[in-house]
Amino acid sequence: MTVAPAPAGGVRLRVVSYNIHSQRDDTAALAAVVREAAPDVVIVQEAPRRFRWRQRCATLAESFGLVVAAGGLPSLGNLLLTSLRVRVLATRCQRFPLTPGRHLRGAAYAECAVGGARFLLAGSHLSTDPAERPGQAALLKRELAGAHLPVVLGADLNEGPDGAAWRTVGAGLTDAAVAADAADRHTYSCADPRRRIDALFVDPRVTVVGYDVVDTPLTRRASDHFPVLVDLLLPATA
């Protein structure tokens, strides 16, 4: 993991953002990857969102040693999971407008508290269609702009940093990979890593202490995306 010196004060938070490929791969490896990372929160893309989605989301969370905070069907497969160290204060979900013939997309949000810090945890997954993504990015950004808490956003943007949707979502936020001088680390695909399409953005008030794209034999079995693992220092709430 790329690690920066941590300033004094603040509250540590370990975050994983992970597209789990609808659990189509090695689910035992998937659970082992997350448990080994020992995160405080996991931002999941392509989580259960259809038949018996509540039970399946709970089972997924249990396999990670976490609990469900928000998401699932209401946010169209975006799921926020937390450890018991994190208190969830409020949640909401967002659905982007349906384009006939394409996959539904959305976002999940949870206002959280840990130690002496509060923050807004958010997760989203944008369209594979380049014509559709900018509009979804604008809707996501509009929702985030209303946040009064420091934002921690994990997303599969389905495009790289040179894309218009990426620039829209990232405006005014810190790209954790750039902050850690690790923007050359590719997140997709595990079979042929050539693109960084999975991002972790944070409020400028949040310090990026460490960043990693976890590429191991286990992660290559667990999904078609590598997990993004980030250590943060949140500002303490006055």
XYZ file of N, CA, C and O in Angstrom, residues 109-187:
316
model
N -26.448 6.177 -0.093
C -25.824 7.159 0.796
C -26.124 6.783 2.243
O -27.228 6.338 2.563
N -25.132 7.003 3.118
C -25.332 6.785 4.550
C -24.548 7.832 5.334
O -23.338 7.975 5.132
N -25.250 8.562 6.179
C -24.569 9.462 7.105
C -24.085 8.616 8.274
O -24.863 7.891 8.898
N -22.784 8.715 8.554
C -22.150 7.819 9.527
C -21.346 8.605 10.557
O -20.964 9.754 10.321
N -21.082 7.940 11.672
C -20.215 8.492 12.711
C -19.252 7.412 13.165
O -19.621 6.239 13.295
N -18.005 7.818 13.389
C -16.997 6.904 13.900
C -16.058 7.712 14.781
O -15.556 8.762 14.371
N -15.837 7.247 15.997
C -15.031 8.026 16.918
C -15.640 9.403 17.098
O -16.826 9.556 17.342
N -14.834 10.425 16.920
C -15.346 11.786 17.009
C -15.590 12.425 15.668
O -15.582 13.659 15.559
N -15.813 11.626 14.626
C -15.990 12.159 13.276
C -17.320 11.711 12.679
O -17.788 10.601 12.940
N -17.897 12.573 11.851
C -19.072 12.221 11.054
C -18.735 12.415 9.585
O -17.948 13.301 9.224
N -19.351 11.595 8.730
C -19.065 11.683 7.301
C -20.228 11.103 6.514
O -21.081 10.377 7.059
N -20.277 11.444 5.226
C -21.267 10.883 4.315
C -20.591 9.820 3.468
O -19.677 10.120 2.685
N -21.014 8.583 3.636
C -20.527 7.469 2.828
C -21.445 7.325 1.618
O -22.668 7.324 1.755
N -20.859 7.204 0.428
C -21.661 7.134 -0.798
C -21.049 6.125 -1.760
O -19.829 5.942 -1.797
N -21.914 5.468 -2.536
C -21.452 4.530 -3.550
C -22.314 4.596 -4.775
O -23.537 4.787 -4.689
N -21.691 4.454 -5.953
C -22.447 4.513 -7.198
C -21.766 3.684 -8.278
O -20.594 3.282 -8.142
N -22.511 3.435 -9.335
C -22.051 2.645 -10.480
C -22.686 3.264 -11.716
O -23.911 3.213 -11.885
N -21.858 3.870 -12.571
C -22.387 4.550 -13.747
C -22.474 3.611 -14.944
O -21.872 2.544 -14.976
N -23.194 4.043 -15.944
C -23.491 3.237 -17.123
C -22.239 2.914 -17.936
O -21.260 3.663 -17.945
N -22.318 1.815 -18.668
C -21.277 1.485 -19.638
C -21.430 2.297 -20.922
O -20.523 2.319 -21.750
N -22.563 2.955 -21.101
C -22.843 3.741 -22.312
C -22.258 5.148 -22.163
O -22.669 5.910 -21.278
N -21.315 5.546 -23.019
C -20.699 6.870 -22.882
C -21.664 8.025 -23.096
O -21.408 9.144 -22.629
N -22.777 7.770 -23.772
C -23.767 8.831 -23.969
C -24.630 9.022 -22.730
O -25.188 10.106 -22.513
N -24.746 7.996 -21.922
C -25.611 8.018 -20.752
C -24.878 8.466 -19.482
O -25.473 9.069 -18.587
N -23.577 8.177 -19.411
C -22.819 8.432 -18.183
C -22.807 9.893 -17.737
O -22.960 10.163 -16.538
N -22.590 10.870 -18.635
C -22.497 12.261 -18.149
C -23.739 12.736 -17.402
O -23.633 13.449 -16.392
N -24.917 12.340 -17.871
C -26.143 12.725 -17.186
C -26.246 12.095 -15.817
O -26.671 12.740 -14.850
N -25.860 10.831 -15.712
C -25.865 10.163 -14.413
C -24.849 10.806 -13.472
O -25.125 10.991 -12.283
N -23.684 11.148 -14.016
C -22.661 11.804 -13.193
C -23.169 13.133 -12.651
O -22.918 13.481 -11.495
N -23.899 13.871 -13.470
C -24.438 15.166 -13.027
C -25.452 14.982 -11.910
O -25.481 15.768 -10.947
N -26.283 13.946 -11.999
C -27.271 13.677 -10.949
C -26.585 13.261 -9.646
O -26.984 13.686 -8.558
N -25.570 12.431 -9.762
C -24.806 12.015 -8.582
C -24.134 13.227 -7.938
O -24.195 13.409 -6.718
N -23.535 14.073 -8.766
C -22.827 15.244 -8.243
C -23.785 16.224 -7.575
O -23.464 16.820 -6.540
N -24.967 16.360 -8.132
C -25.965 17.251 -7.537
C -26.340 16.775 -6.139
O -26.499 17.575 -5.216
N -26.482 15.477 -5.973
C -26.825 14.918 -4.666
C -25.682 15.139 -3.671
O -25.896 15.518 -2.519
N -24.461 14.928 -4.119
C -23.308 15.101 -3.240
C -23.098 16.564 -2.864
O -22.621 16.867 -1.762
N -23.450 17.469 -3.772
C -23.240 18.896 -3.524
C -24.055 19.398 -2.337
O -23.706 20.409 -1.721
N -25.137 18.704 -2.016
C -25.972 19.113 -0.897
C -25.498 18.584 0.444
O -26.112 18.873 1.477
N -24.411 17.810 0.441
C -23.931 17.206 1.689
C -23.261 18.247 2.576
O -22.460 19.060 2.107
N -23.580 18.213 3.860
C -22.927 19.100 4.815
C -21.788 18.401 5.546
O -21.014 19.045 6.252
N -21.681 17.090 5.372
C -20.615 16.310 5.986
C -19.520 16.009 4.967
O -19.774 16.007 3.765
N -18.298 15.727 5.431
C -17.253 15.290 4.507
C -17.679 14.031 3.754
O -18.186 13.080 4.353
N -17.471 14.030 2.446
C -17.914 12.939 1.582
C -16.802 11.910 1.404
O -15.633 12.258 1.203
N -17.187 10.629 1.466
C -16.328 9.512 1.084
C -17.115 8.722 0.035
O -18.111 8.076 0.356
N -16.696 8.800 -1.225
C -17.440 8.228 -2.347
C -16.611 7.168 -3.049
O -15.495 7.436 -3.506
N -17.165 5.967 -3.156
C -16.573 4.914 -3.972
C -17.470 4.642 -5.157
O -18.692 4.551 -5.006
N -16.877 4.514 -6.348
C -17.704 4.354 -7.545
C -16.966 3.595 -8.634
O -15.752 3.762 -8.806
N -17.726 2.789 -9.356
C -17.285 2.240 -10.639
C -17.853 3.182 -11.688
O -19.056 3.185 -11.950
N -16.986 3.993 -12.289
C -17.436 5.021 -13.228
C -17.491 4.526 -14.659
O -17.978 5.233 -15.547
N -16.973 3.336 -14.916
C -16.965 2.753 -16.258
C -16.258 3.635 -17.287
O -16.521 3.546 -18.479
N -15.350 4.480 -16.792
C -14.453 5.242 -17.660
C -13.270 5.689 -16.818
O -13.321 5.658 -15.583
N -12.220 6.118 -17.476
C -11.023 6.557 -16.785
C -11.039 8.036 -16.452
O -12.009 8.758 -16.753
N -9.953 8.535 -15.838
C -9.885 9.925 -15.390
C -9.983 10.960 -16.501
O -10.224 12.141 -16.214
N -9.781 10.548 -17.740
C -9.897 11.495 -18.853
C -11.336 11.656 -19.333
O -11.607 12.455 -20.235
N -12.279 10.934 -18.745
C -13.670 10.988 -19.176
C -14.438 12.142 -18.560
O -14.125 12.614 -17.460
N -15.477 12.589 -19.260
C -16.287 13.722 -18.799
C -17.022 13.397 -17.512
O -17.127 14.247 -16.613
N -17.558 12.175 -17.389
C -18.293 11.801 -16.178
C -17.354 11.764 -14.982
O -17.705 12.220 -13.881
N -16.162 11.233 -15.160
C -15.171 11.191 -14.079
C -14.862 12.606 -13.607
O -14.822 12.886 -12.408
N -14.647 13.509 -14.559
C -14.318 14.889 -14.189
C -15.469 15.555 -13.446
O -15.260 16.318 -12.495
N -16.696 15.265 -13.857
C -17.861 15.836 -13.172
C -17.938 15.357 -11.729
O -18.088 16.147 -10.800
N -17.836 14.058 -11.537
C -17.948 13.496 -10.192
C -16.797 13.961 -9.316
O -16.970 14.287 -8.135
N -15.595 14.019 -9.868
C -14.418 14.326 -9.083
C -14.179 15.797 -8.803
O -13.322 16.132 -7.970
N -14.951 16.673 -9.447
C -14.724 18.112 -9.274
C -14.875 18.515 -7.802
O -15.889 18.218 -7.170
N -13.857 19.171 -7.259
C -13.903 19.630 -5.874
C -13.589 18.570 -4.849
O -13.546 18.863 -3.646
N -13.373 17.322 -5.284
C -13.031 16.226 -4.383
C -11.588 15.784 -4.630
O -10.996 16.100 -5.668
N -11.044 15.034 -3.708
C -9.697 14.491 -3.835
C -9.779 13.070 -4.363
O -10.483 12.229 -3.796
N -9.072 12.799 -5.459
C -8.937 11.449 -5.987
C -7.870 10.757 -5.138
O -6.697 11.147 -5.141
N -8.262 9.725 -4.398
C -7.342 9.089 -3.455
C -6.103 8.534 -4.149
O -5.000 8.586 -3.597
N -6.258 8.018 -5.360
C -5.109 7.470 -6.084
C -4.107 8.562 -6.438
O -2.893 8.376 -6.309
N -4.603 9.706 -6.864
C -3.727 10.830 -7.197
C -3.034 11.347 -5.947
O -1.824 11.630 -5.944
N -3.798 11.453 -4.849
C -3.222 11.941 -3.594
C -2.095 11.044 -3.111
O -1.133 11.518 -2.483
N -2.188 9.750 -3.394
C -1.181 8.783 -2.956
C -0.132 8.509 -4.026
O 0.693 7.601 -3.868
N -0.153 9.289 -5.133
C 0.777 9.103 -6.238
C 0.719 7.676 -6.784
O 1.734 7.034 -7.043
N -0.519 7.181 -6.941
C -0.718 5.808 -7.413
C -1.753 5.748 -8.535
O -2.441 4.742 -8.700
N -1.870 6.819 -9.315
C -2.879 6.877 -10.371
C -2.576 5.942 -11.535
O -3.416 5.772 -12.428
N -1.389 5.328 -11.538
C -1.047 4.376 -12.588
C -1.519 2.959 -12.263
O -1.340 2.049 -13.072
N -2.160 2.766 -11.114
C -2.621 1.443 -10.719
C -3.964 1.145 -11.369
O -4.952 1.849 -11.129
N -4.040 0.116 -12.180
C -5.265 -0.235 -12.897
C -6.183 -1.085 -12.024
O -5.722 -1.931 -11.249
N -7.487 -0.879 -12.174
C -8.477 -1.603 -11.373
C -9.277 -2.627 -12.173
O -10.009 -3.426 -11.597
